[in-house]
Each structure stands twice: as C-alpha cells, then as structure tokens.
PDB file of C-alpha atoms and ligand atoms in Angstrom:
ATOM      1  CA  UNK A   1      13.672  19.024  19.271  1.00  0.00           C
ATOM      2  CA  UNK A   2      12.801  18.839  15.476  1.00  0.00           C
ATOM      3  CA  UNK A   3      14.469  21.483  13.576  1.00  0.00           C
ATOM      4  CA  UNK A   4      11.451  23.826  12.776  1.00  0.00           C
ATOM      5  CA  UNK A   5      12.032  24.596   9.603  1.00  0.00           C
ATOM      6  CA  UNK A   6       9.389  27.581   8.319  1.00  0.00           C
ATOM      7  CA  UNK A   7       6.893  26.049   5.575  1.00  0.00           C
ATOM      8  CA  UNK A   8       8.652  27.088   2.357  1.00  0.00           C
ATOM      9  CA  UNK A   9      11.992  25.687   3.518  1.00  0.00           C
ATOM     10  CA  UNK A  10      10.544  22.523   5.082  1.00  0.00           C
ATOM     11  CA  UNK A  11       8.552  21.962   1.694  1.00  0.00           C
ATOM     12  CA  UNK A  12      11.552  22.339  -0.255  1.00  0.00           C
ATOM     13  CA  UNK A  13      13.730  19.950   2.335  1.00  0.00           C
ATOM     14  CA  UNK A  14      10.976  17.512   2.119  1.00  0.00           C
ATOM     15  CA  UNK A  15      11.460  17.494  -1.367  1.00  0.00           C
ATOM     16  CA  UNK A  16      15.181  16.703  -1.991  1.00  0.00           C
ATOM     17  CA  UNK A  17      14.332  14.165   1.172  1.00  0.00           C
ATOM     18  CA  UNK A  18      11.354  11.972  -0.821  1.00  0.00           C
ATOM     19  CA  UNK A  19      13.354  12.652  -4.453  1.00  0.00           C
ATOM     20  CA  UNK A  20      16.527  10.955  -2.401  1.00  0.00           C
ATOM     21  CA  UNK A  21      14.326   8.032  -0.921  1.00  0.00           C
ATOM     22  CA  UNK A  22      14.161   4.503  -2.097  1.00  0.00           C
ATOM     23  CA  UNK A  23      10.810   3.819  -0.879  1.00  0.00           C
ATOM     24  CA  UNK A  24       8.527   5.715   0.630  1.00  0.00           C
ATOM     25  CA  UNK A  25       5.127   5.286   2.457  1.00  0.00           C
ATOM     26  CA  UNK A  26       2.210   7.516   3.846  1.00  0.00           C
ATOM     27  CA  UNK A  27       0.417   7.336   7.098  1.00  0.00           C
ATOM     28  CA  UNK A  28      -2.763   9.438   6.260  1.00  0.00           C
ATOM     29  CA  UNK A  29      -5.696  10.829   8.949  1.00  0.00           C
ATOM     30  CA  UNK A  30      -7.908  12.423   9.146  1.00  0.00           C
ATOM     31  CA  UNK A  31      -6.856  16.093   8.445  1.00  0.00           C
ATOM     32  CA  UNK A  32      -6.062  15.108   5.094  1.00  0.00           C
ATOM     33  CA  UNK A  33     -10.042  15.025   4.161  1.00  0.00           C
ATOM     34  CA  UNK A  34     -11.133  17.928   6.475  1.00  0.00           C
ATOM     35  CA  UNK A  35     -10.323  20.480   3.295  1.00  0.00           C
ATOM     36  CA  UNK A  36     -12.897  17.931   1.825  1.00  0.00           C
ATOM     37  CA  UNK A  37     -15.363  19.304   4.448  1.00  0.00           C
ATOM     38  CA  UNK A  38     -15.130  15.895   6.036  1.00  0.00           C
ATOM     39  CA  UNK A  39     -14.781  16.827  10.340  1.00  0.00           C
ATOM     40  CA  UNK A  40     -11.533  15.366  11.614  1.00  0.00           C
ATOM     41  CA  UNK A  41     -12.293  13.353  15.046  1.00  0.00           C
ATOM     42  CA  UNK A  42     -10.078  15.010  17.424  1.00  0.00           C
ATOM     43  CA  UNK A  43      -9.700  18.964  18.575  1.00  0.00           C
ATOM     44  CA  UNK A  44     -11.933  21.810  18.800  1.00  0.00           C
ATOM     45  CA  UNK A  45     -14.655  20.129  16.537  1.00  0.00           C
ATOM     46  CA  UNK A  46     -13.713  16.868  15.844  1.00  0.00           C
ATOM     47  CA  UNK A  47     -16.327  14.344  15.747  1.00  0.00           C
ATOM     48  CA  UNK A  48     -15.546  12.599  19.209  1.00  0.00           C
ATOM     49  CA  UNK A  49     -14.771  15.571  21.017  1.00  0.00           C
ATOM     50  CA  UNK A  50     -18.438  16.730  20.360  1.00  0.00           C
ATOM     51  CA  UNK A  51     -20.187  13.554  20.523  1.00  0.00           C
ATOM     52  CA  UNK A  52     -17.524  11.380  22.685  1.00  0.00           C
ATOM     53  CA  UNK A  53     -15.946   8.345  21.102  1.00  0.00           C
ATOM     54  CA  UNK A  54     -17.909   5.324  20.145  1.00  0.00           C
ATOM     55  CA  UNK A  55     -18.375   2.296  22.424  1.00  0.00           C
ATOM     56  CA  UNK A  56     -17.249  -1.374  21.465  1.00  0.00           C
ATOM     57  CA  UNK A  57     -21.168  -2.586  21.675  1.00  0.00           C
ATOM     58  CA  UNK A  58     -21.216  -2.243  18.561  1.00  0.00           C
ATOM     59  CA  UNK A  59     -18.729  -5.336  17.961  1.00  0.00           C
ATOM     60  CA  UNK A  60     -19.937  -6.758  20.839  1.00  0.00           C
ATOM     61  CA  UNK A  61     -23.494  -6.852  19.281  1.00  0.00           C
ATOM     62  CA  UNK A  62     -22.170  -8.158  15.744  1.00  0.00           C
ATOM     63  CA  UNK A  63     -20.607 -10.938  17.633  1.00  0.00           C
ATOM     64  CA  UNK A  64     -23.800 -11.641  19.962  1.00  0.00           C
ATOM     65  CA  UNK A  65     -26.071 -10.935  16.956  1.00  0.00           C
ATOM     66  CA  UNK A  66     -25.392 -10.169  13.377  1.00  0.00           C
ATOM     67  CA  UNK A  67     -29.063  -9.866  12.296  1.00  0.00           C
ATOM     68  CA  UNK A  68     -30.056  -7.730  15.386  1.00  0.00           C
ATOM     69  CA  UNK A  69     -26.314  -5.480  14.091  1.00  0.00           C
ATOM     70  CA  UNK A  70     -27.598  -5.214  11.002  1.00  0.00           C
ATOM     71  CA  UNK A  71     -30.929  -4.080  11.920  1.00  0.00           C
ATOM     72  CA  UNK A  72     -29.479  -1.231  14.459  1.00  0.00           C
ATOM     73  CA  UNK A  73     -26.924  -0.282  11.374  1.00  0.00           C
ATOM     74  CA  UNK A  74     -29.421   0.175   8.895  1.00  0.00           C
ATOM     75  CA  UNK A  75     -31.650   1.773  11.521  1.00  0.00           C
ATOM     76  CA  UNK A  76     -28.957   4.017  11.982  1.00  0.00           C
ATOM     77  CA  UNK A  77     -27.885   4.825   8.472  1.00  0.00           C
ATOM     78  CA  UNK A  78     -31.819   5.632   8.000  1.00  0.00           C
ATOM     79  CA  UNK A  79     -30.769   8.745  10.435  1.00  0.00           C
ATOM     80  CA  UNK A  80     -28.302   9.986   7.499  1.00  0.00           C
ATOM     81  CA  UNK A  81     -26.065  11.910  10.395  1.00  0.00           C
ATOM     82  CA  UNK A  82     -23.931  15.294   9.378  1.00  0.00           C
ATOM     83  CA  UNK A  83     -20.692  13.105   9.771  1.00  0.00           C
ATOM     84  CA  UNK A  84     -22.392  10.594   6.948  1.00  0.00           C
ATOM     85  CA  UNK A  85     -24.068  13.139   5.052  1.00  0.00           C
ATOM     86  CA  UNK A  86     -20.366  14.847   4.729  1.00  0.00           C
ATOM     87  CA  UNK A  87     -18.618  11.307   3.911  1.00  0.00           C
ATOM     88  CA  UNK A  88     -20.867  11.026   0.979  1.00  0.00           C
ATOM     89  CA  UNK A  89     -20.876  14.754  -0.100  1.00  0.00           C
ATOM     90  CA  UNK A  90     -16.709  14.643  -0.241  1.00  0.00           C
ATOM     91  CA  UNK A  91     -14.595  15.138  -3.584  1.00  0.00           C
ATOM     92  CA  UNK A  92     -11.139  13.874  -3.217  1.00  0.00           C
ATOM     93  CA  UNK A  93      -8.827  17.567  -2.542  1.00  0.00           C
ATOM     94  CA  UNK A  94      -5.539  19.041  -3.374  1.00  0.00           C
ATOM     95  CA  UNK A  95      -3.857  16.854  -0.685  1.00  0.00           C
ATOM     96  CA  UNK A  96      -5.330  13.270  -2.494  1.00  0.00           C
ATOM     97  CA  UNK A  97      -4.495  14.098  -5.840  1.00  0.00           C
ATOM     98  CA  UNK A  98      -0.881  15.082  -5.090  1.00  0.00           C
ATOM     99  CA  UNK A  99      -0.479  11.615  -3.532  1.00  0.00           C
ATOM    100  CA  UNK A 100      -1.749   9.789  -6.238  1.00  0.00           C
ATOM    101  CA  UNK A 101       0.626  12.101  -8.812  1.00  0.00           C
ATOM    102  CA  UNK A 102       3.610  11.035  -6.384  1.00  0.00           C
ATOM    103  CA  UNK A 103       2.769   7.666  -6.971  1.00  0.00           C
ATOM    104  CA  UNK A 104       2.351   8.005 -10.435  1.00  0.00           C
ATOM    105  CA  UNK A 105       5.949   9.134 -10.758  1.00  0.00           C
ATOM    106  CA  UNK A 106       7.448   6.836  -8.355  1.00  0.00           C
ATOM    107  CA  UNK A 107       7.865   9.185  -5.408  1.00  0.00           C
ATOM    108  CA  UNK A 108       5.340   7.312  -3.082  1.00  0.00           C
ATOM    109  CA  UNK A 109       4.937   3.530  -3.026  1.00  0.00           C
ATOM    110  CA  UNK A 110       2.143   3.100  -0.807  1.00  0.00           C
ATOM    111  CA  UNK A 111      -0.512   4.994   1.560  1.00  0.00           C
ATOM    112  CA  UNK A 112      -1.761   3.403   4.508  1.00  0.00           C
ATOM    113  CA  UNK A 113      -5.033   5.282   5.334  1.00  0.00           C
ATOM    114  CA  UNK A 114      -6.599   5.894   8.166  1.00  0.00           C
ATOM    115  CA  UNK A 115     -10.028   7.229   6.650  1.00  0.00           C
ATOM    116  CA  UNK A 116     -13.320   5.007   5.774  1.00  0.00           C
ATOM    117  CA  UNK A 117     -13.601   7.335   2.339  1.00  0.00           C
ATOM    118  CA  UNK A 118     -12.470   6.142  -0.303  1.00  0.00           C
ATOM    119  CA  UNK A 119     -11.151   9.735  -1.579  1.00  0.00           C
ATOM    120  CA  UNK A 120      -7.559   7.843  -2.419  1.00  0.00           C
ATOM    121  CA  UNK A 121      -8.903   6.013  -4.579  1.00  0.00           C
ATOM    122  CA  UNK A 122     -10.960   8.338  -6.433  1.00  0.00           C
ATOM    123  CA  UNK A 123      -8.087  10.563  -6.410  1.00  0.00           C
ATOM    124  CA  UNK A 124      -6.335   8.127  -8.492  1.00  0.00           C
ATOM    125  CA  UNK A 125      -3.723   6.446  -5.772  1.00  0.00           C
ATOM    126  CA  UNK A 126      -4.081   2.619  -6.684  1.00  0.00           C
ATOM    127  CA  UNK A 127      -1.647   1.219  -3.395  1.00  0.00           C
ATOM    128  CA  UNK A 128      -3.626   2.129  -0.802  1.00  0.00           C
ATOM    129  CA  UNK A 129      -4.696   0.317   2.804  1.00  0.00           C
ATOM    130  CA  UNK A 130      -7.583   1.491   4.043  1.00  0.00           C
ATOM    131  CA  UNK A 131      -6.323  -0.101   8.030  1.00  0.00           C
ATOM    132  CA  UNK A 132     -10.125   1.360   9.306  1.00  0.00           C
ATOM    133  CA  UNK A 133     -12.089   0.121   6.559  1.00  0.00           C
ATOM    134  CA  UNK A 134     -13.958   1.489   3.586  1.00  0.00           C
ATOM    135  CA  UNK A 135     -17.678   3.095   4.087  1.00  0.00           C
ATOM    136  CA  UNK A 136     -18.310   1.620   0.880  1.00  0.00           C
ATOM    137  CA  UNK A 137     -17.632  -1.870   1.301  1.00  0.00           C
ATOM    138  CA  UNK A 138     -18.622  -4.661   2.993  1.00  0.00           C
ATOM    139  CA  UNK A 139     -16.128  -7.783   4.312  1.00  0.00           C
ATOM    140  CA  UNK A 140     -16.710 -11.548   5.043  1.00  0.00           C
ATOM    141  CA  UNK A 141     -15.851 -11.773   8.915  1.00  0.00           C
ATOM    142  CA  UNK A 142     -14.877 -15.805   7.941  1.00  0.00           C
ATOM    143  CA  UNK A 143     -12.923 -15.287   4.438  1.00  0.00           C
ATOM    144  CA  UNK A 144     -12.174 -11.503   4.515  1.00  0.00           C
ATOM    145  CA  UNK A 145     -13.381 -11.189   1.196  1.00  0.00           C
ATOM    146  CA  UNK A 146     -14.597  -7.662   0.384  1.00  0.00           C
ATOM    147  CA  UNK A 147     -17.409  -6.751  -1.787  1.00  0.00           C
ATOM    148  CA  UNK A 148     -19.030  -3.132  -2.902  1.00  0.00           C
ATOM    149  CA  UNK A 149     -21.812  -2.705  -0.317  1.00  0.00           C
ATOM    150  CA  UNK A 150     -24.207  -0.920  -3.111  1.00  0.00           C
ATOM    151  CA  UNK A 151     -24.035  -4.552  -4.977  1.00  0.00           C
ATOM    152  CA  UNK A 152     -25.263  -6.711  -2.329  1.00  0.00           C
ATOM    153  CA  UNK A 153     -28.718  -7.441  -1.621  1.00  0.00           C
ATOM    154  CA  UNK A 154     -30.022  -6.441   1.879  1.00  0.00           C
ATOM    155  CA  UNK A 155     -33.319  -8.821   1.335  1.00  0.00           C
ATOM    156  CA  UNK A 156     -31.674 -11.689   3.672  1.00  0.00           C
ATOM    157  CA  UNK A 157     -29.894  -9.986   7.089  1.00  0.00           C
ATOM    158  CA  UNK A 158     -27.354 -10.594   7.860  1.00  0.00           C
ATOM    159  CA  UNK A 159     -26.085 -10.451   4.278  1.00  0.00           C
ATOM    160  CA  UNK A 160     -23.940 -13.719   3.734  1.00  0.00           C
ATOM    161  CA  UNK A 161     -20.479 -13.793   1.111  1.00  0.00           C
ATOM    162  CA  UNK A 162     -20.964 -15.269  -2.046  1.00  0.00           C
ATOM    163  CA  UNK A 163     -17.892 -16.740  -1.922  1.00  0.00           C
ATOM    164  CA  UNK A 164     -18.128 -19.232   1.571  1.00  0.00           C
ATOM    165  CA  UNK A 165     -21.408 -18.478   2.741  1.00  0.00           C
ATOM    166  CA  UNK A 166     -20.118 -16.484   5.868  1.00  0.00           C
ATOM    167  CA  UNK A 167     -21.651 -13.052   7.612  1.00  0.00           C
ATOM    168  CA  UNK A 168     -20.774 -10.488   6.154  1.00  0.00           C
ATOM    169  CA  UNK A 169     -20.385  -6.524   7.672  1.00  0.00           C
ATOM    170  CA  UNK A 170     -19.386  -3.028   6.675  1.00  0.00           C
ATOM    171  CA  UNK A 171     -15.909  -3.221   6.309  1.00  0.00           C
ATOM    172  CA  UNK A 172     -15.433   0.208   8.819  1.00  0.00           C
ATOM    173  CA  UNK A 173     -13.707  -1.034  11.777  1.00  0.00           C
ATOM    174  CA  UNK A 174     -15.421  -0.923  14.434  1.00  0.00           C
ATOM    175  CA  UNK A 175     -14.028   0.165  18.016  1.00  0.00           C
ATOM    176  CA  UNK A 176     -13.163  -2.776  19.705  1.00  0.00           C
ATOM    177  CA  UNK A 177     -12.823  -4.997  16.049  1.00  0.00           C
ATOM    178  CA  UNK A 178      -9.289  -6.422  15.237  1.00  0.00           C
ATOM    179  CA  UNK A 179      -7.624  -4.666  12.454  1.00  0.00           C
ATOM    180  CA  UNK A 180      -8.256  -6.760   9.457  1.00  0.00           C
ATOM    181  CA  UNK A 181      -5.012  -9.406   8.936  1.00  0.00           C
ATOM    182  CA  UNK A 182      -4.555  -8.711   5.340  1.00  0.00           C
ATOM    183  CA  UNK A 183      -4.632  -5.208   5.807  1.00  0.00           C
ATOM    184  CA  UNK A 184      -2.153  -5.040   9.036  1.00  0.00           C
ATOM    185  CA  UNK A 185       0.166  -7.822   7.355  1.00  0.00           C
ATOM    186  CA  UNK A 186       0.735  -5.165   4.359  1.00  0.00           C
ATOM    187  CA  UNK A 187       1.019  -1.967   7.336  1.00  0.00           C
ATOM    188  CA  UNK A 188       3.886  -4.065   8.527  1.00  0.00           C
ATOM    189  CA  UNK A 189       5.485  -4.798   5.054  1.00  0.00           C
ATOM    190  CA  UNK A 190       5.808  -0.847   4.808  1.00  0.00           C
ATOM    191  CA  UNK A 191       6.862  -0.628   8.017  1.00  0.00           C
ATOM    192  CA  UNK A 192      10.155  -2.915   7.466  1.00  0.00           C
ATOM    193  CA  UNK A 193      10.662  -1.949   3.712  1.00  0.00           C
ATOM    194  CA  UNK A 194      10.024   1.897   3.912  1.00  0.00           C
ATOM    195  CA  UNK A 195      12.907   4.519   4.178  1.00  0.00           C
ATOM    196  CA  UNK A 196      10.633   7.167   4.266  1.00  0.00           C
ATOM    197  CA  UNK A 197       7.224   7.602   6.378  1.00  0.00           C
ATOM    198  CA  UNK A 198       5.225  11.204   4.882  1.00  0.00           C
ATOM    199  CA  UNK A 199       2.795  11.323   8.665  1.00  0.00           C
ATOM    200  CA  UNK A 200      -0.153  13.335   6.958  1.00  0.00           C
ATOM    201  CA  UNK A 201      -2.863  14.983   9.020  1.00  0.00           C
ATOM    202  CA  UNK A 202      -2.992  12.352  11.830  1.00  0.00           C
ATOM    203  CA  UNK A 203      -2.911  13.019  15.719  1.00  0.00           C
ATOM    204  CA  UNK A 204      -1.071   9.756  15.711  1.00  0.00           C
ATOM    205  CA  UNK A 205      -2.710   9.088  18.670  1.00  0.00           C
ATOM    206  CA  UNK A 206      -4.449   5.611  17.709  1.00  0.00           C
ATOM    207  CA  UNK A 207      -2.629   2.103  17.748  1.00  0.00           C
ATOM    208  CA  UNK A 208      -1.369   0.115  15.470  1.00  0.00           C
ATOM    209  CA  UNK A 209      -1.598   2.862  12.587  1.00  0.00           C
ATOM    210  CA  UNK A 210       0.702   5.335  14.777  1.00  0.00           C
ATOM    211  CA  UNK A 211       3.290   2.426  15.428  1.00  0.00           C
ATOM    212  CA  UNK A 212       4.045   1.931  11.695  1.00  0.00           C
ATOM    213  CA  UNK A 213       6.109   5.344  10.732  1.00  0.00           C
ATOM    214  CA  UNK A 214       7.252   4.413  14.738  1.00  0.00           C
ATOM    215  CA  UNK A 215       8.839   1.059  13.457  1.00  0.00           C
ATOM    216  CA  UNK A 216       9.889   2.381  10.508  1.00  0.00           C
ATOM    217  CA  UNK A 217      12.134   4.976  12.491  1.00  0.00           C
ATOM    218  CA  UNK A 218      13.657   2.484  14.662  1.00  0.00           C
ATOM    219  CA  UNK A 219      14.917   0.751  11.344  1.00  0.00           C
ATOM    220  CA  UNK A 220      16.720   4.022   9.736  1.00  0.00           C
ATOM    221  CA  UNK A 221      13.534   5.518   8.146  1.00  0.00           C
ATOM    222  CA  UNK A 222      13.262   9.438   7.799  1.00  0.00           C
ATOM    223  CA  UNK A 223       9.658  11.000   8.992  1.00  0.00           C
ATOM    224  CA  UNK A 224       8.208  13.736   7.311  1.00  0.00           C
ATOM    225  CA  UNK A 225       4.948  15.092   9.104  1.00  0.00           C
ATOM    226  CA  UNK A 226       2.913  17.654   7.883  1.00  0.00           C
ATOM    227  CA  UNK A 227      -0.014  18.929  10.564  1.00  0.00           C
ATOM    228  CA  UNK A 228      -1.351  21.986  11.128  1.00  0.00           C
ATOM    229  CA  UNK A 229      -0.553  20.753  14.868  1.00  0.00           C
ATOM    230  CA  UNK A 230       1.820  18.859  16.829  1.00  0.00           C
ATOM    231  CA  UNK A 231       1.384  15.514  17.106  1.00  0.00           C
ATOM    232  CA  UNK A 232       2.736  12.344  19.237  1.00  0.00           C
ATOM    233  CA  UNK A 233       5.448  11.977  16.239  1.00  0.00           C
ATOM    234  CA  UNK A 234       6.286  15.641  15.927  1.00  0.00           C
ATOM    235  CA  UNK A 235       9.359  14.899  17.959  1.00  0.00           C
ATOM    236  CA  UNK A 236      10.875  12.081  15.903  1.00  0.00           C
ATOM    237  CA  UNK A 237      10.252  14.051  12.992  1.00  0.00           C
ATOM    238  CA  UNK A 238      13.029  14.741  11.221  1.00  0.00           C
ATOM    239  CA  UNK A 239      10.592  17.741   8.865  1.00  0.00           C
ATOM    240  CA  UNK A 240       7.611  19.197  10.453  1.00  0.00           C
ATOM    241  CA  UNK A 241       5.703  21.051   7.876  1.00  0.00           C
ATOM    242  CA  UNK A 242       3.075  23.101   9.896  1.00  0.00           C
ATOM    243  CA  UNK A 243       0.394  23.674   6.722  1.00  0.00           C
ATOM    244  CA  UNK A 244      -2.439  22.189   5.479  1.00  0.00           C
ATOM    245  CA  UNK A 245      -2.077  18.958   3.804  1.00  0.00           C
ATOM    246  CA  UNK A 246      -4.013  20.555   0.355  1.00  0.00           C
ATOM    247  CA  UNK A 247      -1.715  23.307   0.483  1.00  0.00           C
ATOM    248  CA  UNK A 248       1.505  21.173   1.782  1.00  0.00           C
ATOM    249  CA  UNK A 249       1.339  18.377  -0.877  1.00  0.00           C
ATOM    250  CA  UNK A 250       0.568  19.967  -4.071  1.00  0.00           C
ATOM    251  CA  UNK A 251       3.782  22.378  -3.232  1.00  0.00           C
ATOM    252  CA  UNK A 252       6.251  19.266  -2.511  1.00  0.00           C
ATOM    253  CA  UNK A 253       4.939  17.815  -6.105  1.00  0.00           C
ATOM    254  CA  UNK A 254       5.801  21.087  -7.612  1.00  0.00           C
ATOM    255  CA  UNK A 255       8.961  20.721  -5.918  1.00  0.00           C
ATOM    256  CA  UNK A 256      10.131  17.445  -7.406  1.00  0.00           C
ATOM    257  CA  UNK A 257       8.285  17.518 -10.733  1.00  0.00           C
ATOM    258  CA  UNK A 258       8.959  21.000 -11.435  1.00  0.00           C
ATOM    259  CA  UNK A 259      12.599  21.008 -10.549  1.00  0.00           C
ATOM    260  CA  UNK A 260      12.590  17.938 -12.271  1.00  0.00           C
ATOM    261  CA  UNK A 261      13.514  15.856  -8.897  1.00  0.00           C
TER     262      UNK A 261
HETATM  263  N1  APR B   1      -4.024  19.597   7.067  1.00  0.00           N
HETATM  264  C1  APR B   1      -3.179  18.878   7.852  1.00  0.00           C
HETATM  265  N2  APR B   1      -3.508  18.432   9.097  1.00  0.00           N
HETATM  266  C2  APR B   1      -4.747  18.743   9.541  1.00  0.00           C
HETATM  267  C3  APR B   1      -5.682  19.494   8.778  1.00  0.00           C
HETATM  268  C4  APR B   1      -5.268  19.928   7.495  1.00  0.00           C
HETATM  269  N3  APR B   1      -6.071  20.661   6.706  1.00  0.00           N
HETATM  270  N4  APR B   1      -6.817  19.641   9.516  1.00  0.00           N
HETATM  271  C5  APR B   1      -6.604  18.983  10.690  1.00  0.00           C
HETATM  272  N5  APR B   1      -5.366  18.450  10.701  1.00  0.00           N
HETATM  273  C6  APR B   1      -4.754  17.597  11.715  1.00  0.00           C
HETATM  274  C7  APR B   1      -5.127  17.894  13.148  1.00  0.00           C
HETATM  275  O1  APR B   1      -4.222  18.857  13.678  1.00  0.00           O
HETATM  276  C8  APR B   1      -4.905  16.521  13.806  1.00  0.00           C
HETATM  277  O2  APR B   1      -3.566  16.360  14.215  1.00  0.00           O
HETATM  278  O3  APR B   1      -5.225  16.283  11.468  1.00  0.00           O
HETATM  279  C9  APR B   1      -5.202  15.535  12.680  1.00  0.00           C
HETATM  280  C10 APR B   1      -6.526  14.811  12.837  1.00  0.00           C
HETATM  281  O4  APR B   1      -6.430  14.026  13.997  1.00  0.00           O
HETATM  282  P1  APR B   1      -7.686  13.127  14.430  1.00  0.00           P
HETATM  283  O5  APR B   1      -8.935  13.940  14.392  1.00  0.00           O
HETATM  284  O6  APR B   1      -7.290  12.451  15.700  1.00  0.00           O
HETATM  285  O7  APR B   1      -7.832  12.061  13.271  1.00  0.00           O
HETATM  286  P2  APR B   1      -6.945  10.769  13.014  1.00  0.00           P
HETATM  287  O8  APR B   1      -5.561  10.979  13.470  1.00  0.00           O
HETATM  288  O9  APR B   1      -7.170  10.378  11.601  1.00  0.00           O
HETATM  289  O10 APR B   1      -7.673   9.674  13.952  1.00  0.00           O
HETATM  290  C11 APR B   1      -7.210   8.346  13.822  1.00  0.00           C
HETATM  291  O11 APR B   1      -8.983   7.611  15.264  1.00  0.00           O
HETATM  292  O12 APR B   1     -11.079   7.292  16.102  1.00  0.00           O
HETATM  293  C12 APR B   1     -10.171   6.858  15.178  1.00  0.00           C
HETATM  294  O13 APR B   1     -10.992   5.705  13.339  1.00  0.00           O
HETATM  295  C13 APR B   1     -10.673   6.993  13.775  1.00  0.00           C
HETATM  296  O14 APR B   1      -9.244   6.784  11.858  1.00  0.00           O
HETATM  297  C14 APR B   1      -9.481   7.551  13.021  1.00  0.00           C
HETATM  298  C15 APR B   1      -8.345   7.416  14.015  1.00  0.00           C
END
C-alpha cells in the first residue's frame, strides 16, 4: 500500500521527486477544472452519474450521416445545457496556472489532458494533448487537420476542410470515436520517455489515457497522484497527495521555486 504521506509532507516529497526528475509528464481529468466550476463526470454529481453516460450514436450517426450530425449538434448546442454553459463560463484556476509555471521552468515537459476546455492553454501551458478533443475546435475526419470552430462558416453542413476538401467535426471525441492518431502517437512518446507521471484529478478509470502513467510505471517511472479520492492508480502511486489540485499544485511550485529546487 502507498505510503500515505499527510498533505504537507507529500507536497514537499513531491517536490524534491519532480526537482530530481529528468522528464516529467501530466495525466490531467477532470477534477483539475471542477475548482473552475466545471462538474467532473464521475461521483456524487458528476455529469454521467446524473444524466448516465453518452451513447456511441452519436459516432454512429456522423459516420451514417454527417449533415443529419451536424444538424442534431447544432440543434443541440441551440439547448446551451448547464454542463456547456459552465465550459464556456470557466477561467483557467490555481491548479492550470501552476502547470504552465512548471513548464515554464522546466519542471513539466508535457500535459496530456483529458478535458475538452482549453483552460491549459489559456493558462499559459504551450505542450499540451488534448487526447478528448477541444470544445473549441473542429478536425478534418480525412487529414486531421484542426481548425478554430468560431472561424468556419456553418452556411454549407457538413462544414468541409480547407485544406483537402474532407468533413469536418468538433474535435470532442465522441464515445465510441478512435482517439485521434496524432494525438495518441504523442500519449505514447510520454509514455516511453517520461520518468515521472503527476496523475491530476482523474478517476483513471477511462482507456487509453489511464494506461499512459500505467506504461510509464512498468518502464521505471515514479507516479505522483494528487485526488481528493482514490483512484485505480492510487496503489502504484508512489505519492498520493489527497488535496485539491488548486490547492495541491500551487504549493509543490512554491516548493521548488521557492526553495529554489
Ligand atoms: N482536485 C483534485 N481531484 C479532484 C477535484 C479537485 N478539486 N475534484 C474532483 N477530483 C477528482 C475526483 O475524486 C475524481 O477522481 O477528479 C476525478 C474526476 O474523475 P472523473 O469525473 O471520472 O473525470 P475524468 O477522470 O477526467 O474522466 C475521464 O471520462 O467520460 C470520459 O471524456 C470523459 O475525459 C473524461 C474521461
């Protein structure tokens, strides 16, 4: 069983750990944007436990019929649901800034995200995978281009790329969608490269994002989760930090930048 280390200890042992590390990545969920009022998916009010998770019709239907998928979608988005309406009302928090500051300073080399937000990036991390998909994109299902979904036109459905002509869709993946093959080709790079894996506010409970800190394990790499819960990884951890990632991350920077680690 992972030593249980209480907060203050395990934030100043995960420390030394990612100031010792040669090259560390993130595995990020959804916890890390509930303190942006964004609900998290699973437990007492996530998402799919009150509304039960999506079906693969959707991909199904963008397969069958991209026109009639794009019709339903922008049916749908017409609805403006709370999960939506809190997507687009989110500031990046505590926990996204500290991640781009580690990366700033060389502590963190990459985040592989599991949210549609885009709050990395506004947060100022620049190596980020988004392995779900952005809200705010869209994505050529033939070239995999990806373009800002508020600078395409909508006149023509399905929308087609500019580049080669093919259909283009939101880039959120959809249940039942493969995970796009630039974005798992660069999960597995960190996977096989990383010595570290920080497991952020993620149940851990959806495949492949769970195998990649899972990988990187098998290979020698140190884990570092920090969850208000316990997760599927909690026991290969080798620091459980039981806080909040906004109150977690922003402690750990102090930690290395202000003891100079
Ligand atoms: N700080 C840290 N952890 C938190 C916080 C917080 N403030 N709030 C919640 N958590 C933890 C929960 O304890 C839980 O372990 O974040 C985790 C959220 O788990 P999920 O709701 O399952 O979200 P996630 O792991 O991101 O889901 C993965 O499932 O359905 C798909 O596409 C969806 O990307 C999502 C994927």
């Amino acid at each position: 069983m992972t030593a249980r280390l209480v907060v203050e200890e395990a934030i100043r042992t995960a420390a030394a750990v990612i100031a010792r590390s040669r090259h560390v990545a993130a595995l990020v969920g959804a916890g890390l944007s509930a303190e942006s009022g964004i609900p998290t998916f699973r437990g007492e009010d996530g998402v799919w436990t009150k509304f039960g998770e999506p079906t693969f019709d959707g991909w199904e239907l963008f397969n069958h019929d991209p026109k009639a998928w794009w019709e339903a979608s922008l049916e749908n988005a017409a609805q403006y649901s709370d999960f939506a309406r809190s997507l687009d009302a989110a500031m990046p928090n505590a926990g996204h800034y500290a991640l781009a500051e580690m990366e700033q300073h060389g502590h963190l080399a990459h985040v592989i995200t599991q949210n549609i937000d885009d709050l990395h990036r506004r947060a100022g991390s620049r190596h980020i995978t988004e392995i779900h998909g952005n809200r705010y994109l869209v994505r050529c299902m033939t070239c995999g281009g990806r373009d800002r979904l508020s600078t395409i036109s909508l006149a023509r459905i399905p929308p087609l790329c500019h580049e080669c002509g093919g259909y283009l869709k939101n880039d959120t993946v959809m249940f039942g969608e493969p995970i796009p093959e630039d974005a798992l080709r660069e999960c597995y790079r960190q996977a096989a490269i990383a010595d570290l894996f920080l497991v952020i506010g993620t149940s851990a409970v959806v495949y492949p994002a769970a195998d990649f800190p899972i990988m990187a394990k098998r290979h020698g790499a140190a884990l570092i989760e920090i969850n208000l819960d316990d997760t599927a990884l909690t026991d290969i951890a080798d620091v459980v930090i039981r806080a909040k990632a906004g109150d977690a991350l922003p402690a750990i920077v102090e930690q290395l930048h202000g003891r100079g680690l």
